[in-house]
PDB file of C-alpha atoms and ligand atoms in Angstrom:
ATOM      1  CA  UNK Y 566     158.548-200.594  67.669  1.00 96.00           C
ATOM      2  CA  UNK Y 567     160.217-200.608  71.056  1.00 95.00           C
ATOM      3  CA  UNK Y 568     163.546-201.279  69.616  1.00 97.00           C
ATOM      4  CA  UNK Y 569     163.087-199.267  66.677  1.00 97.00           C
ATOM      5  CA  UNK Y 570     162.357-196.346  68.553  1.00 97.00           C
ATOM      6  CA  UNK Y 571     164.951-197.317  71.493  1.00 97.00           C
ATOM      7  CA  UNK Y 572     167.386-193.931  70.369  1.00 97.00           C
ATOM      8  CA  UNK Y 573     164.393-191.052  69.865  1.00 97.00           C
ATOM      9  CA  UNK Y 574     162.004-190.622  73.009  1.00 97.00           C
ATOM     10  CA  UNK Y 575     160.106-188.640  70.631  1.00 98.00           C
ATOM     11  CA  UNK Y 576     159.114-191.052  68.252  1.00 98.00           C
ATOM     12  CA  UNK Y 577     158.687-193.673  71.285  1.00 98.00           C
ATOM     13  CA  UNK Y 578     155.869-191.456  72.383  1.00 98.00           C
ATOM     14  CA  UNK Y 579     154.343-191.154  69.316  1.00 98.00           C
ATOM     15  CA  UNK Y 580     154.494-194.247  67.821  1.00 98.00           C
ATOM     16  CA  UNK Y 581     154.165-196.710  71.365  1.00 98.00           C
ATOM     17  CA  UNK Y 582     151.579-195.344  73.412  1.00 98.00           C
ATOM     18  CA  UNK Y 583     149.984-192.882  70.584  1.00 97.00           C
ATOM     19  CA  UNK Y 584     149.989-195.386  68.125  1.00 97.00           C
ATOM     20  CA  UNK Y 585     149.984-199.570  69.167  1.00 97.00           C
ATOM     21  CA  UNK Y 586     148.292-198.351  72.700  1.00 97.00           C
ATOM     22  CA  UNK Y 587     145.871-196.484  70.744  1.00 97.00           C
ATOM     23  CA  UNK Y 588     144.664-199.268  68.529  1.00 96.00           C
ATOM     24  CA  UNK Y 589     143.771-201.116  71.716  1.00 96.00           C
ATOM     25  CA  UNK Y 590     141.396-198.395  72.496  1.00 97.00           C
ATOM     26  CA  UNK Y 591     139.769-198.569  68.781  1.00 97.00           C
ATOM     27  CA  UNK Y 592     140.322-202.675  69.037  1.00 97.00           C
ATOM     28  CA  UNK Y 593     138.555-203.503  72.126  1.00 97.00           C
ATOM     29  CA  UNK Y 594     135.273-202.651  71.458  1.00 97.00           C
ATOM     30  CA  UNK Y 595     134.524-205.235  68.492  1.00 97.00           C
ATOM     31  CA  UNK Y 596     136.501-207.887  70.243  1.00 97.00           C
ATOM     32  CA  UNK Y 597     133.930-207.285  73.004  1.00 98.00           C
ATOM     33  CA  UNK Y 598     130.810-207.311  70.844  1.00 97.00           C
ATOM     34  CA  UNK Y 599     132.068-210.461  69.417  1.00 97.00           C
ATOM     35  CA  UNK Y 600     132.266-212.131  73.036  1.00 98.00           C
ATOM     36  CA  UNK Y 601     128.556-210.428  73.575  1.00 97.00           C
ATOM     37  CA  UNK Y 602     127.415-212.493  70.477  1.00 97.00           C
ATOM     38  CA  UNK Y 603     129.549-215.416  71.894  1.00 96.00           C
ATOM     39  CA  UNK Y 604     127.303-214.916  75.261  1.00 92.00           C
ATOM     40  CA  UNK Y 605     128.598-217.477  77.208  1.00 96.00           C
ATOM     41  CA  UNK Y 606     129.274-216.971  81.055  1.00 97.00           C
ATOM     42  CA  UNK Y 607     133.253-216.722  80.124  1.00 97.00           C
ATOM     43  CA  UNK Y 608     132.680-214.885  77.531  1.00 97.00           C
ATOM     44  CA  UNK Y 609     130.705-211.958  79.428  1.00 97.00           C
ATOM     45  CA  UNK Y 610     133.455-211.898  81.885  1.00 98.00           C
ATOM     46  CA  UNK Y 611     135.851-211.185  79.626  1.00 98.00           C
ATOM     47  CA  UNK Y 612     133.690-208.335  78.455  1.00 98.00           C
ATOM     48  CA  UNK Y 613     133.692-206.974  81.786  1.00 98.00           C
ATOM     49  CA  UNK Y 614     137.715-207.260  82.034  1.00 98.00           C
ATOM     50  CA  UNK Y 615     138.505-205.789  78.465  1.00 98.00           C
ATOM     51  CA  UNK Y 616     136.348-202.821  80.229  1.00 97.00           C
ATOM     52  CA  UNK Y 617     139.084-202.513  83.104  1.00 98.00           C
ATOM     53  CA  UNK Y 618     141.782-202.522  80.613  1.00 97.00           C
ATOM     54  CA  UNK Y 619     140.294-200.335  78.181  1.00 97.00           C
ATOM     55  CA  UNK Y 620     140.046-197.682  80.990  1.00 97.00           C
ATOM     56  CA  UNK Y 621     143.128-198.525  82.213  1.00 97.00           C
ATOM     57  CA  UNK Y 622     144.492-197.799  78.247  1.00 97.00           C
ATOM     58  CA  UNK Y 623     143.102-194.629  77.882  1.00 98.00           C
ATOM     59  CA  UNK Y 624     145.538-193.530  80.895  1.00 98.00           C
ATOM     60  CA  UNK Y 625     148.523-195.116  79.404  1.00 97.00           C
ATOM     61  CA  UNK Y 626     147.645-193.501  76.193  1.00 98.00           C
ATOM     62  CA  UNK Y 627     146.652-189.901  77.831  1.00 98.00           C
ATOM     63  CA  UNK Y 628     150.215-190.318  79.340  1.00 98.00           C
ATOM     64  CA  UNK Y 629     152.129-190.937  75.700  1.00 98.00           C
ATOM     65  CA  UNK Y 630     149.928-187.951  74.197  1.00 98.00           C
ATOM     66  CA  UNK Y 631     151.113-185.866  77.546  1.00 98.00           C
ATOM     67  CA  UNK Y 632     155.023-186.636  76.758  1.00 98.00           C
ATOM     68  CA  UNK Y 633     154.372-186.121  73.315  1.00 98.00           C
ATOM     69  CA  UNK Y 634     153.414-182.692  73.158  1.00 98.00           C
ATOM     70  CA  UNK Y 635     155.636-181.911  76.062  1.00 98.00           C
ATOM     71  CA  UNK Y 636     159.070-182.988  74.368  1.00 98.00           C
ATOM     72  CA  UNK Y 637     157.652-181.460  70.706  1.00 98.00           C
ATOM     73  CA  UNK Y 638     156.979-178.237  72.622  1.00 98.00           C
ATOM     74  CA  UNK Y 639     160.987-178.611  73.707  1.00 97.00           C
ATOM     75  CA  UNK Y 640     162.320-179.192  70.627  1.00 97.00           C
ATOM     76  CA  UNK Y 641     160.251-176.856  68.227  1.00 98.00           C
ATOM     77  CA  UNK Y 642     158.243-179.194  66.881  1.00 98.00           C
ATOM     78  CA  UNK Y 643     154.693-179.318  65.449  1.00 97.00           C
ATOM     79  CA  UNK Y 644     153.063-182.079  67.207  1.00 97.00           C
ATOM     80  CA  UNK Y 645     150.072-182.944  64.838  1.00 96.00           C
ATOM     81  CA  UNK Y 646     152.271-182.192  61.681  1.00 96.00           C
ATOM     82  CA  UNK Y 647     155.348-184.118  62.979  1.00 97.00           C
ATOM     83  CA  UNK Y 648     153.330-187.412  63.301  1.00 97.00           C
ATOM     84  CA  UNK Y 649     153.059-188.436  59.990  1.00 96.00           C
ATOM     85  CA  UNK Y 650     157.000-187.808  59.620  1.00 97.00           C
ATOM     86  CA  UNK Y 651     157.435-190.197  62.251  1.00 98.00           C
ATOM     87  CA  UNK Y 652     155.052-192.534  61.087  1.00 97.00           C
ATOM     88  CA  UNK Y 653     157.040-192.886  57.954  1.00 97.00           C
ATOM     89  CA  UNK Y 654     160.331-192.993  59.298  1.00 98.00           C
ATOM     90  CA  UNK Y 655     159.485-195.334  61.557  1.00 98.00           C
ATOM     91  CA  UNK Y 656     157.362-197.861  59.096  1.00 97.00           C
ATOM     92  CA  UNK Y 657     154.519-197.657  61.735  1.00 97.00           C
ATOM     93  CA  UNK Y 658     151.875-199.289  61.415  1.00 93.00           C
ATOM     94  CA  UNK Y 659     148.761-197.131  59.551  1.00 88.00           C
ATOM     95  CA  UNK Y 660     146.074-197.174  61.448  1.00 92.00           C
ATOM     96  CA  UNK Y 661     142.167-198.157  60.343  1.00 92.00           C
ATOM     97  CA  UNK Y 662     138.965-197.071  61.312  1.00 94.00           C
ATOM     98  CA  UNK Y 663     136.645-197.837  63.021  1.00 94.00           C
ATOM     99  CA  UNK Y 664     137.769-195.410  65.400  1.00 97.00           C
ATOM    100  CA  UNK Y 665     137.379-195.124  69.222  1.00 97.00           C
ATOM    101  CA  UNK Y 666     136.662-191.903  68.962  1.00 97.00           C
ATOM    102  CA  UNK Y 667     135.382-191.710  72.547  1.00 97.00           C
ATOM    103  CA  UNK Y 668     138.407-192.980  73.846  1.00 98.00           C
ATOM    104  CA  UNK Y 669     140.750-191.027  72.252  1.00 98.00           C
ATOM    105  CA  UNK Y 670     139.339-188.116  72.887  1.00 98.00           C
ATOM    106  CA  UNK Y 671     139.128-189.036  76.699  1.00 97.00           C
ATOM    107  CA  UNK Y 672     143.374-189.662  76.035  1.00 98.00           C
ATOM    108  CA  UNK Y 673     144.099-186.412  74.742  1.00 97.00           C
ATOM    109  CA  UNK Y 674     143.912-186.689  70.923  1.00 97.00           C
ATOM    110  CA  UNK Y 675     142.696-183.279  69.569  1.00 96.00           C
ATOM    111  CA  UNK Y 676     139.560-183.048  67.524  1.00 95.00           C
ATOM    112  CA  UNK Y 677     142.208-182.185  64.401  1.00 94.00           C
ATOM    113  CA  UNK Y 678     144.104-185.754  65.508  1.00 95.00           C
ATOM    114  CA  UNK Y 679     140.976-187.154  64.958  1.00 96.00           C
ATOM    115  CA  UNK Y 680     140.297-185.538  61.663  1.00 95.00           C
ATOM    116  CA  UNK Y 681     143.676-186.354  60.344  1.00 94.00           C
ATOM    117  CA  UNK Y 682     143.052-190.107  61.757  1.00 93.00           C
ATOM    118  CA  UNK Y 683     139.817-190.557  59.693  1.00 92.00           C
ATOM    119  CA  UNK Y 684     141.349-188.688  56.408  1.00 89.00           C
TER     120      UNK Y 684
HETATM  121 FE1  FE2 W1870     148.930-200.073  77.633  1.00 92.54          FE
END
C-alpha cells in the first residue's frame, strides 16, 4: 500500500495509517484473548506488550486521521465521502468487524466513520 500510494499523500493517509494501522487497533484485542486462553507465563506477557503497542497505535493512527482531514480540508475534499473513492482506487483492503470501536474513537474516527465502518 506504501508503494501504491507512494505519488498521493492523500490516499497514503487514508489508506496507511487510517486503514492497515487501524486494523491493528480492531486486531489486537482477539489476538490477546486468545493468548489469555493460552495462559501461559509467555503468553500473558505478550498480552501486556500488545497493550503498549495498541496504545502506542492509536497515536500513529490519531496522527494519519489528523493529516487526513488536514490535506482534504486543502484540497476541497469531503473527508468521510472521499474514503470510499480511495478505497476503490486503491484496491484497499475492506475492512471487517469486529470493530475497536474504543480505539478508534480515541484516534479520531468520527461517530459517522464509525457508522459507515459497520454499514
Ligand atoms: Fe503503527
Amino acid at each position: 500500500m506504501c508503494s501504491k500510494t507512494a505519488g498521493d499523500v492523500v490516499a497514503r493517509m487514508a489508506l496507511v495509517p487510517r486503514t492497515l494501522e487501524a486494523r491493528g487497533l480492531d486486531a489486537t484485542p482477539q489476538i490477546q484473548q486468545k493468548l489469555r486462553q493460552a495462559g501461559s507465563p509467555q503468553a500473558l506477557r505478550s498480552v501486556e506488550i500488545l497493550d503498549i503497542i495498541l496504545r502506542d497505535e492509536v497515536g500513529h493512527v490519531a496522527i494519519g486521521n489528523h493529516w487526513y482531514r488536514w490535506l482534504c480540508l486543502r484540497e476541497g475534499l469531503d473527508p468521510v465521502a472521499h474514503y470510499p473513492v480511495l478505497v476503490e482506487r486503491y484496491q484497499a483492503p475492506k475492512l471487517y468487524p469486529p470493530f475497536n470501536e474504543e480505539a478508534r474513537l480515541r484516534a479520531g474516527f468520527s461517530a459517522e466513520e464509525l457508522a459507515r465502518l459497520r454499514a
